[in-house]
Short mmCIF file of N, CA, C and O in Angstrom, two decimals:
data_model
loop_
_atom_site.label_atom_id
_atom_site.label_comp_id
_atom_site.label_asym_id
_atom_site.label_seq_id
_atom_site.Cartn_x
_atom_site.Cartn_y
_atom_site.Cartn_z
N UNK A 368 0.85 -1.18 0.00
CA UNK A 368 0.00 0.00 0.00
C UNK A 368 0.89 1.24 0.00
O UNK A 368 1.94 1.25 0.62
N UNK A 369 0.43 2.28 -0.68
CA UNK A 369 1.14 3.56 -0.74
C UNK A 369 0.32 4.62 0.00
O UNK A 369 -0.91 4.61 -0.07
N UNK A 370 1.02 5.52 0.68
CA UNK A 370 0.36 6.55 1.48
C UNK A 370 0.82 7.91 0.98
O UNK A 370 2.02 8.17 0.91
N UNK A 371 -0.14 8.76 0.63
CA UNK A 371 0.16 10.09 0.13
C UNK A 371 -0.43 11.10 1.09
O UNK A 371 -1.64 11.14 1.29
N UNK A 372 0.45 11.89 1.70
CA UNK A 372 0.03 12.95 2.61
C UNK A 372 -0.16 14.23 1.83
O UNK A 372 0.68 14.60 1.00
N UNK A 373 -1.27 14.90 2.07
CA UNK A 373 -1.59 16.14 1.37
C UNK A 373 -1.74 17.23 2.42
O UNK A 373 -2.62 17.18 3.27
N UNK A 374 -0.84 18.22 2.36
CA UNK A 374 -0.91 19.38 3.25
C UNK A 374 -1.53 20.52 2.46
O UNK A 374 -0.95 21.00 1.49
N UNK A 375 -2.70 20.95 2.87
CA UNK A 375 -3.47 21.94 2.13
C UNK A 375 -3.27 23.35 2.65
O UNK A 375 -3.13 23.56 3.85
N UNK A 376 -3.27 24.28 1.72
CA UNK A 376 -3.26 25.70 2.04
C UNK A 376 -4.27 26.37 1.10
O UNK A 376 -4.85 25.71 0.24
N UNK A 377 -4.47 27.64 1.27
CA UNK A 377 -5.47 28.34 0.47
C UNK A 377 -5.15 28.27 -1.03
O UNK A 377 -6.01 27.96 -1.83
N UNK A 378 -3.89 28.52 -1.39
CA UNK A 378 -3.52 28.61 -2.81
C UNK A 378 -2.73 27.42 -3.32
O UNK A 378 -2.59 27.26 -4.53
N UNK A 379 -2.19 26.60 -2.44
CA UNK A 379 -1.35 25.47 -2.85
C UNK A 379 -1.66 24.25 -1.99
O UNK A 379 -2.34 24.34 -0.99
N UNK A 380 -1.10 23.12 -2.42
CA UNK A 380 -1.07 21.93 -1.58
C UNK A 380 0.26 21.23 -1.83
O UNK A 380 0.82 21.30 -2.92
N UNK A 381 0.78 20.60 -0.79
CA UNK A 381 2.07 19.93 -0.86
C UNK A 381 1.85 18.45 -0.56
O UNK A 381 1.11 18.10 0.35
N UNK A 382 2.52 17.60 -1.35
CA UNK A 382 2.30 16.16 -1.24
C UNK A 382 3.60 15.41 -0.99
O UNK A 382 4.66 15.81 -1.46
N UNK A 383 3.49 14.36 -0.24
CA UNK A 383 4.58 13.40 -0.03
C UNK A 383 3.99 12.01 -0.13
O UNK A 383 2.93 11.75 0.43
N UNK A 384 4.67 11.14 -0.85
CA UNK A 384 4.24 9.75 -0.99
C UNK A 384 5.25 8.82 -0.37
O UNK A 384 6.46 9.03 -0.52
N UNK A 385 4.78 7.81 0.33
CA UNK A 385 5.69 6.85 0.93
C UNK A 385 5.08 5.46 0.95
O UNK A 385 3.88 5.28 0.83
N UNK A 386 5.98 4.49 1.08
CA UNK A 386 5.59 3.09 1.27
C UNK A 386 5.70 2.79 2.76
O UNK A 386 4.80 2.22 3.37
N UNK A 387 6.84 3.17 3.33
CA UNK A 387 7.07 3.11 4.77
C UNK A 387 7.71 4.44 5.14
O UNK A 387 8.18 5.16 4.25
N UNK A 388 7.78 4.78 6.40
CA UNK A 388 8.39 6.06 6.78
C UNK A 388 9.82 6.24 6.28
O UNK A 388 10.26 7.37 6.06
N UNK A 389 10.55 5.18 6.05
CA UNK A 389 11.92 5.30 5.56
C UNK A 389 12.03 5.08 4.05
O UNK A 389 13.13 5.14 3.49
N UNK A 390 10.92 4.83 3.37
CA UNK A 390 10.93 4.55 1.94
C UNK A 390 10.00 5.53 1.22
O UNK A 390 8.82 5.25 1.02
N UNK A 391 10.55 6.69 0.83
CA UNK A 391 9.75 7.73 0.18
C UNK A 391 9.68 7.53 -1.32
O UNK A 391 10.66 7.16 -1.95
N UNK A 392 8.51 7.81 -1.89
CA UNK A 392 8.34 7.83 -3.34
C UNK A 392 8.65 9.22 -3.89
O UNK A 392 9.28 9.37 -4.92
N UNK A 393 8.14 10.22 -3.21
CA UNK A 393 8.42 11.62 -3.52
C UNK A 393 8.19 12.42 -2.26
O UNK A 393 7.50 11.98 -1.35
N UNK A 394 8.81 13.60 -2.21
CA UNK A 394 8.76 14.38 -0.98
C UNK A 394 8.56 15.86 -1.28
O UNK A 394 9.29 16.46 -2.07
N UNK A 395 7.56 16.44 -0.66
CA UNK A 395 7.37 17.89 -0.65
C UNK A 395 7.10 18.54 -1.99
O UNK A 395 7.54 19.66 -2.22
N UNK A 396 6.37 17.89 -2.85
CA UNK A 396 6.02 18.49 -4.14
C UNK A 396 4.83 19.42 -3.93
O UNK A 396 3.80 19.00 -3.42
N UNK A 397 4.97 20.67 -4.35
CA UNK A 397 3.91 21.66 -4.15
C UNK A 397 3.24 21.97 -5.48
O UNK A 397 3.91 22.21 -6.49
N UNK A 398 1.91 21.96 -5.46
CA UNK A 398 1.08 22.24 -6.62
C UNK A 398 0.04 23.30 -6.27
O UNK A 398 -0.25 23.52 -5.08
N UNK A 399 -0.52 23.92 -7.28
CA UNK A 399 -1.57 24.93 -7.07
C UNK A 399 -2.86 24.25 -6.62
O UNK A 399 -3.21 23.19 -7.13
N UNK A 400 -3.57 24.87 -5.71
CA UNK A 400 -4.85 24.34 -5.23
C UNK A 400 -5.96 24.80 -6.20
O UNK A 400 -6.86 25.55 -5.85
N UNK A 401 -5.81 24.31 -7.45
CA UNK A 401 -6.73 24.63 -8.54
C UNK A 401 -7.00 23.36 -9.34
O UNK A 401 -6.31 22.34 -9.15
N UNK A 402 -7.91 23.43 -10.24
CA UNK A 402 -8.21 22.28 -11.12
C UNK A 402 -6.95 21.84 -11.87
O UNK A 402 -6.68 20.65 -12.00
N UNK A 403 -6.16 22.80 -12.33
CA UNK A 403 -4.92 22.46 -13.05
C UNK A 403 -3.94 21.72 -12.12
O UNK A 403 -3.32 20.74 -12.53
N UNK A 404 -3.82 22.17 -10.88
CA UNK A 404 -2.97 21.48 -9.92
C UNK A 404 -3.47 20.08 -9.62
O UNK A 404 -2.68 19.14 -9.47
N UNK A 405 -4.79 19.92 -9.54
CA UNK A 405 -5.37 18.60 -9.30
C UNK A 405 -5.04 17.66 -10.46
O UNK A 405 -4.72 16.49 -10.25
N UNK A 406 -5.13 18.17 -11.68
CA UNK A 406 -4.81 17.37 -12.87
C UNK A 406 -3.33 16.97 -12.85
O UNK A 406 -2.99 15.83 -13.18
N UNK A 407 -2.44 17.89 -12.45
CA UNK A 407 -1.02 17.57 -12.36
C UNK A 407 -0.78 16.49 -11.29
O UNK A 407 0.04 15.59 -11.49
N UNK A 408 -1.48 16.59 -10.19
CA UNK A 408 -1.39 15.59 -9.13
C UNK A 408 -1.83 14.23 -9.67
O UNK A 408 -1.16 13.21 -9.47
N UNK A 409 -2.93 14.19 -10.38
CA UNK A 409 -3.43 12.95 -10.95
C UNK A 409 -2.43 12.37 -11.95
O UNK A 409 -2.21 11.16 -11.98
N UNK A 410 -1.79 13.22 -12.75
CA UNK A 410 -0.76 12.76 -13.69
C UNK A 410 0.42 12.15 -12.94
O UNK A 410 0.96 11.12 -13.34
N UNK A 411 0.83 12.79 -11.84
CA UNK A 411 1.92 12.26 -11.03
C UNK A 411 1.55 10.87 -10.48
O UNK A 411 2.35 9.94 -10.53
N UNK A 412 0.34 10.75 -9.99
CA UNK A 412 -0.09 9.46 -9.46
C UNK A 412 -0.14 8.40 -10.55
O UNK A 412 0.36 7.29 -10.37
N UNK A 413 -0.72 8.73 -11.70
CA UNK A 413 -0.89 7.73 -12.75
C UNK A 413 0.41 7.44 -13.50
O UNK A 413 0.52 6.39 -14.13
N UNK A 414 1.41 8.33 -13.43
CA UNK A 414 2.67 8.08 -14.11
C UNK A 414 3.59 7.17 -13.31
O UNK A 414 4.64 6.76 -13.78
N UNK A 415 3.21 6.88 -12.09
CA UNK A 415 4.01 5.97 -11.27
C UNK A 415 3.19 4.72 -11.00
O UNK A 415 2.24 4.42 -11.69
N UNK A 416 3.55 3.99 -9.99
CA UNK A 416 2.85 2.75 -9.67
C UNK A 416 1.57 2.98 -8.87
O UNK A 416 0.89 2.04 -8.51
N UNK A 417 1.24 4.24 -8.60
CA UNK A 417 0.11 4.56 -7.74
C UNK A 417 -1.21 4.48 -8.50
O UNK A 417 -1.37 5.08 -9.55
N UNK A 418 -2.14 3.74 -7.94
CA UNK A 418 -3.48 3.65 -8.51
C UNK A 418 -4.49 3.92 -7.39
O UNK A 418 -4.13 3.98 -6.22
N UNK A 419 -5.75 4.02 -7.78
CA UNK A 419 -6.78 4.21 -6.76
C UNK A 419 -6.99 2.95 -5.93
O UNK A 419 -7.60 3.00 -4.88
N UNK A 420 -6.46 1.83 -6.38
CA UNK A 420 -6.61 0.58 -5.64
C UNK A 420 -5.48 0.32 -4.64
O UNK A 420 -5.68 -0.36 -3.64
N UNK A 421 -4.27 0.87 -4.90
CA UNK A 421 -3.15 0.58 -4.02
C UNK A 421 -2.67 1.81 -3.24
O UNK A 421 -1.60 1.78 -2.64
N UNK A 422 -3.45 2.88 -3.24
CA UNK A 422 -3.04 4.12 -2.59
C UNK A 422 -4.10 4.61 -1.62
O UNK A 422 -5.29 4.46 -1.87
N UNK A 423 -3.62 5.23 -0.56
CA UNK A 423 -4.49 5.90 0.38
C UNK A 423 -4.01 7.34 0.49
O UNK A 423 -2.85 7.60 0.75
N UNK A 424 -4.91 8.27 0.27
CA UNK A 424 -4.59 9.69 0.34
C UNK A 424 -5.10 10.21 1.67
O UNK A 424 -6.26 9.98 2.02
N UNK A 425 -4.23 10.89 2.39
CA UNK A 425 -4.57 11.37 3.73
C UNK A 425 -4.40 12.88 3.76
O UNK A 425 -3.40 13.41 3.28
N UNK A 426 -5.39 13.57 4.31
CA UNK A 426 -5.30 15.03 4.46
C UNK A 426 -5.92 15.43 5.79
O UNK A 426 -6.71 14.69 6.37
N UNK A 427 -5.50 16.60 6.25
CA UNK A 427 -6.11 17.15 7.46
C UNK A 427 -7.43 17.79 7.10
O UNK A 427 -7.63 18.24 5.97
N UNK A 428 -8.33 17.82 8.05
CA UNK A 428 -9.59 18.54 7.83
C UNK A 428 -9.29 20.04 7.95
O UNK A 428 -8.97 20.54 9.02
N UNK A 429 -9.33 20.71 6.83
CA UNK A 429 -8.98 22.13 6.78
C UNK A 429 -10.15 22.98 6.33
O UNK A 429 -9.96 24.08 5.85
N UNK A 430 -11.33 22.46 6.47
CA UNK A 430 -12.49 23.23 6.03
C UNK A 430 -12.56 23.32 4.53
O UNK A 430 -12.32 22.35 3.82
N UNK A 431 -12.83 24.50 4.02
CA UNK A 431 -13.07 24.67 2.59
C UNK A 431 -11.83 24.50 1.73
O UNK A 431 -11.95 24.24 0.54
N UNK A 432 -10.62 24.62 2.27
CA UNK A 432 -9.41 24.48 1.47
C UNK A 432 -9.32 23.11 0.81
O UNK A 432 -8.76 22.97 -0.27
N UNK A 433 -9.84 22.09 1.42
CA UNK A 433 -9.74 20.74 0.89
C UNK A 433 -10.94 20.24 0.14
O UNK A 433 -10.90 19.15 -0.43
N UNK A 434 -12.02 21.00 0.11
CA UNK A 434 -13.26 20.52 -0.50
C UNK A 434 -13.09 20.17 -1.98
O UNK A 434 -13.49 19.10 -2.42
N UNK A 435 -12.50 21.07 -2.75
CA UNK A 435 -12.42 20.85 -4.21
C UNK A 435 -11.53 19.67 -4.56
O UNK A 435 -11.90 18.83 -5.38
N UNK A 436 -10.36 19.58 -3.94
CA UNK A 436 -9.47 18.45 -4.26
C UNK A 436 -10.08 17.14 -3.78
O UNK A 436 -9.94 16.11 -4.43
N UNK A 437 -10.73 17.16 -2.64
CA UNK A 437 -11.37 15.95 -2.13
C UNK A 437 -12.44 15.44 -3.10
O UNK A 437 -12.48 14.25 -3.43
N UNK A 438 -13.27 16.34 -3.60
CA UNK A 438 -14.31 15.94 -4.55
C UNK A 438 -13.70 15.46 -5.87
O UNK A 438 -14.16 14.49 -6.46
N UNK A 439 -12.64 16.15 -6.31
CA UNK A 439 -11.96 15.76 -7.54
C UNK A 439 -11.39 14.34 -7.42
O UNK A 439 -11.59 13.50 -8.30
N UNK A 440 -10.67 14.06 -6.34
CA UNK A 440 -10.05 12.75 -6.16
C UNK A 440 -11.09 11.67 -5.92
O UNK A 440 -10.94 10.53 -6.37
N UNK A 441 -12.15 12.00 -5.21
CA UNK A 441 -13.24 11.04 -4.99
C UNK A 441 -13.86 10.63 -6.33
O UNK A 441 -14.15 9.45 -6.55
N UNK A 442 -14.01 11.59 -7.24
CA UNK A 442 -14.55 11.28 -8.57
C UNK A 442 -13.63 10.34 -9.34
O UNK A 442 -14.09 9.60 -10.22
N UNK A 443 -12.34 10.36 -9.00
CA UNK A 443 -11.37 9.45 -9.63
C UNK A 443 -11.28 8.12 -8.87
O UNK A 443 -10.42 7.30 -9.16
N UNK A 444 -12.12 7.93 -7.89
CA UNK A 444 -12.26 6.72 -7.09
C UNK A 444 -11.07 6.44 -6.17
O UNK A 444 -10.76 5.30 -5.86
N UNK A 445 -10.40 7.49 -5.72
CA UNK A 445 -9.34 7.33 -4.72
C UNK A 445 -9.96 7.30 -3.33
O UNK A 445 -10.96 7.96 -3.07
N UNK A 446 -9.34 6.52 -2.44
CA UNK A 446 -9.74 6.50 -1.05
C UNK A 446 -9.06 7.69 -0.37
O UNK A 446 -7.84 7.82 -0.41
N UNK A 447 -9.85 8.54 0.24
CA UNK A 447 -9.34 9.75 0.88
C UNK A 447 -9.70 9.72 2.35
O UNK A 447 -10.88 9.60 2.70
N UNK A 448 -8.70 9.81 3.19
CA UNK A 448 -8.92 9.84 4.63
C UNK A 448 -8.73 11.28 5.09
O UNK A 448 -7.67 11.86 4.86
N UNK A 449 -9.74 11.83 5.73
CA UNK A 449 -9.66 13.19 6.26
C UNK A 449 -9.61 13.08 7.77
O UNK A 449 -10.53 12.56 8.39
N UNK A 450 -8.51 13.55 8.35
CA UNK A 450 -8.27 13.40 9.77
C UNK A 450 -8.19 14.76 10.46
O UNK A 450 -7.69 15.72 9.87
N UNK A 451 -8.63 14.85 11.70
CA UNK A 451 -8.46 16.10 12.45
C UNK A 451 -6.98 16.43 12.63
O UNK A 451 -6.18 15.55 12.94
N UNK A 452 -6.62 17.67 12.43
CA UNK A 452 -5.22 18.09 12.53
C UNK A 452 -4.64 17.77 13.92
O UNK A 452 -3.47 17.39 14.03
N UNK A 453 -5.44 17.90 14.96
CA UNK A 453 -4.95 17.63 16.32
C UNK A 453 -4.49 16.19 16.48
O UNK A 453 -3.50 15.92 17.17
N UNK A 454 -5.15 15.24 15.83
CA UNK A 454 -4.75 13.83 15.92
C UNK A 454 -3.37 13.64 15.30
O UNK A 454 -2.52 12.93 15.85
N UNK A 455 -3.17 14.25 14.15
CA UNK A 455 -1.90 14.11 13.45
C UNK A 455 -0.78 14.77 14.24
O UNK A 455 0.29 14.21 14.42
N UNK A 456 -1.02 15.97 14.74
CA UNK A 456 0.01 16.70 15.49
C UNK A 456 0.42 15.93 16.75
O UNK A 456 1.59 15.91 17.11
N UNK A 457 -0.54 15.31 17.43
CA UNK A 457 -0.23 14.57 18.66
C UNK A 457 0.62 13.34 18.39
O UNK A 457 1.28 12.84 19.30
N UNK A 458 0.60 12.83 17.17
CA UNK A 458 1.35 11.63 16.84
C UNK A 458 2.84 11.90 16.63
O UNK A 458 3.63 10.96 16.54
N UNK A 459 3.23 13.17 16.57
CA UNK A 459 4.61 13.54 16.27
C UNK A 459 5.11 14.60 17.25
O UNK A 459 4.35 15.38 17.77
N UNK A 460 6.41 14.64 17.41
CA UNK A 460 7.04 15.64 18.27
C UNK A 460 8.05 16.43 17.45
O UNK A 460 9.24 16.39 17.71
N UNK A 461 7.59 17.12 16.43
CA UNK A 461 8.48 17.89 15.57
C UNK A 461 8.48 19.35 15.97
O UNK A 461 7.44 19.92 16.27
N UNK A 462 9.66 19.95 15.96
CA UNK A 462 9.76 21.36 16.31
C UNK A 462 9.64 22.25 15.07
O UNK A 462 9.15 23.36 15.15
N UNK A 463 10.13 21.77 13.94
CA UNK A 463 10.04 22.57 12.73
C UNK A 463 8.72 22.28 12.02
O UNK A 463 8.16 21.19 12.14
N UNK A 464 8.25 23.26 11.27
CA UNK A 464 6.97 23.11 10.59
C UNK A 464 7.06 23.80 9.23
O UNK A 464 7.18 25.00 9.14
N UNK A 465 7.06 22.98 8.19
CA UNK A 465 7.00 23.48 6.82
C UNK A 465 5.99 22.63 6.08
O UNK A 465 5.60 21.56 6.54
N UNK A 466 5.56 23.07 4.91
CA UNK A 466 4.59 22.29 4.15
C UNK A 466 5.14 20.91 3.77
O UNK A 466 4.43 19.91 3.91
N UNK A 467 6.40 20.79 3.29
CA UNK A 467 6.92 19.44 3.00
C UNK A 467 6.97 18.54 4.24
O UNK A 467 6.61 17.37 4.17
N UNK A 468 7.41 19.09 5.37
CA UNK A 468 7.44 18.30 6.60
C UNK A 468 6.03 17.88 7.00
O UNK A 468 5.78 16.73 7.36
N UNK A 469 5.09 18.80 6.90
CA UNK A 469 3.70 18.46 7.25
C UNK A 469 3.14 17.38 6.33
O UNK A 469 2.45 16.47 6.80
N UNK A 470 3.40 17.46 5.03
CA UNK A 470 2.86 16.46 4.11
C UNK A 470 3.45 15.08 4.41
O UNK A 470 2.75 14.07 4.33
N UNK A 471 4.73 15.05 4.76
CA UNK A 471 5.35 13.77 5.12
C UNK A 471 4.74 13.23 6.42
O UNK A 471 4.47 12.04 6.55
N UNK A 472 4.54 14.11 7.38
CA UNK A 472 3.95 13.72 8.65
C UNK A 472 2.53 13.15 8.44
O UNK A 472 2.16 12.14 9.05
N UNK A 473 1.78 13.77 7.56
CA UNK A 473 0.41 13.29 7.28
C UNK A 473 0.46 11.91 6.63
O UNK A 473 -0.31 11.01 6.99
N UNK A 474 1.39 11.71 5.68
CA UNK A 474 1.53 10.40 5.03
C UNK A 474 1.93 9.34 6.05
O UNK A 474 1.39 8.23 6.06
N UNK A 475 2.89 9.68 6.91
CA UNK A 475 3.33 8.72 7.92
C UNK A 475 2.22 8.42 8.91
O UNK A 475 2.08 7.28 9.37
N UNK A 476 1.40 9.40 9.23
CA UNK A 476 0.26 9.16 10.11
C UNK A 476 -0.67 8.12 9.47
O UNK A 476 -1.13 7.19 10.14
N UNK A 477 -0.93 8.25 8.17
CA UNK A 477 -1.75 7.27 7.47
C UNK A 477 -1.16 5.87 7.53
O UNK A 477 -1.86 4.88 7.74
N UNK A 478 0.16 5.79 7.37
CA UNK A 478 0.86 4.51 7.48
C UNK A 478 0.68 3.91 8.87
O UNK A 478 0.34 2.74 9.02
N UNK A 479 0.90 4.72 9.90
CA UNK A 479 0.79 4.24 11.27
C UNK A 479 -0.62 3.76 11.60
O UNK A 479 -0.80 2.72 12.23
N UNK A 480 -1.61 4.52 11.19
CA UNK A 480 -3.00 4.15 11.48
C UNK A 480 -3.36 2.86 10.77
O UNK A 480 -3.99 1.98 11.35
N UNK A 481 -2.95 2.69 9.52
CA UNK A 481 -3.27 1.47 8.79
C UNK A 481 -2.56 0.27 9.41
O UNK A 481 -3.11 -0.82 9.47
N UNK A 482 -1.31 0.46 9.86
CA UNK A 482 -0.58 -0.61 10.52
C UNK A 482 -1.29 -1.01 11.82
O UNK A 482 -1.47 -2.19 12.10
N UNK A 483 -1.75 -0.03 12.58
CA UNK A 483 -2.50 -0.30 13.79
C UNK A 483 -3.78 -1.07 13.47
O UNK A 483 -4.12 -2.05 14.15
N UNK A 484 -4.48 -0.64 12.41
CA UNK A 484 -5.71 -1.34 12.02
C UNK A 484 -5.43 -2.80 11.66
O UNK A 484 -6.19 -3.69 12.01
N UNK A 485 -4.31 -3.06 10.95
CA UNK A 485 -3.96 -4.42 10.60
C UNK A 485 -3.65 -5.25 11.84
O UNK A 485 -4.06 -6.41 11.94
N UNK A 486 -2.92 -4.66 12.78
CA UNK A 486 -2.54 -5.38 13.98
C UNK A 486 -3.73 -5.68 14.89
O UNK A 486 -3.76 -6.71 15.56
N UNK A 487 -4.68 -4.78 14.92
CA UNK A 487 -5.82 -4.97 15.82
C UNK A 487 -7.01 -5.62 15.12
O UNK A 487 -7.99 -5.95 15.77
N UNK A 488 -6.93 -5.78 13.81
CA UNK A 488 -8.02 -6.40 13.07
C UNK A 488 -9.21 -5.51 12.84
O UNK A 488 -10.31 -5.97 12.57
N UNK A 489 -9.02 -4.21 12.96
CA UNK A 489 -10.12 -3.26 12.75
C UNK A 489 -10.31 -3.03 11.27
O UNK A 489 -9.43 -2.90 10.51
#
């Protein structure tokens, strides 16, 4: 399974993809939070081994900033996990905060939660 963390902002979003926390596919790629940026993101996903069947996209609940991309990706049949920012922040003890670091942290959070689900049978 592949985990893609999406850190959303008003005008941009930053993505990091990983297989495990130490095995990154890409790190800190920033795109415009527009239809064109969504299309570029989809091209990045489809040009690699990532499909809607083997990928989980994770984003923080950011209100309206994530609505358009979430609907766009849902229409492409991707599984999108929207998590409260407080849950993700509590899982890490990082002092620095940048969009690339946040996107990686979100992807790793998705990895950790799925691993926990596998271990507990949820």
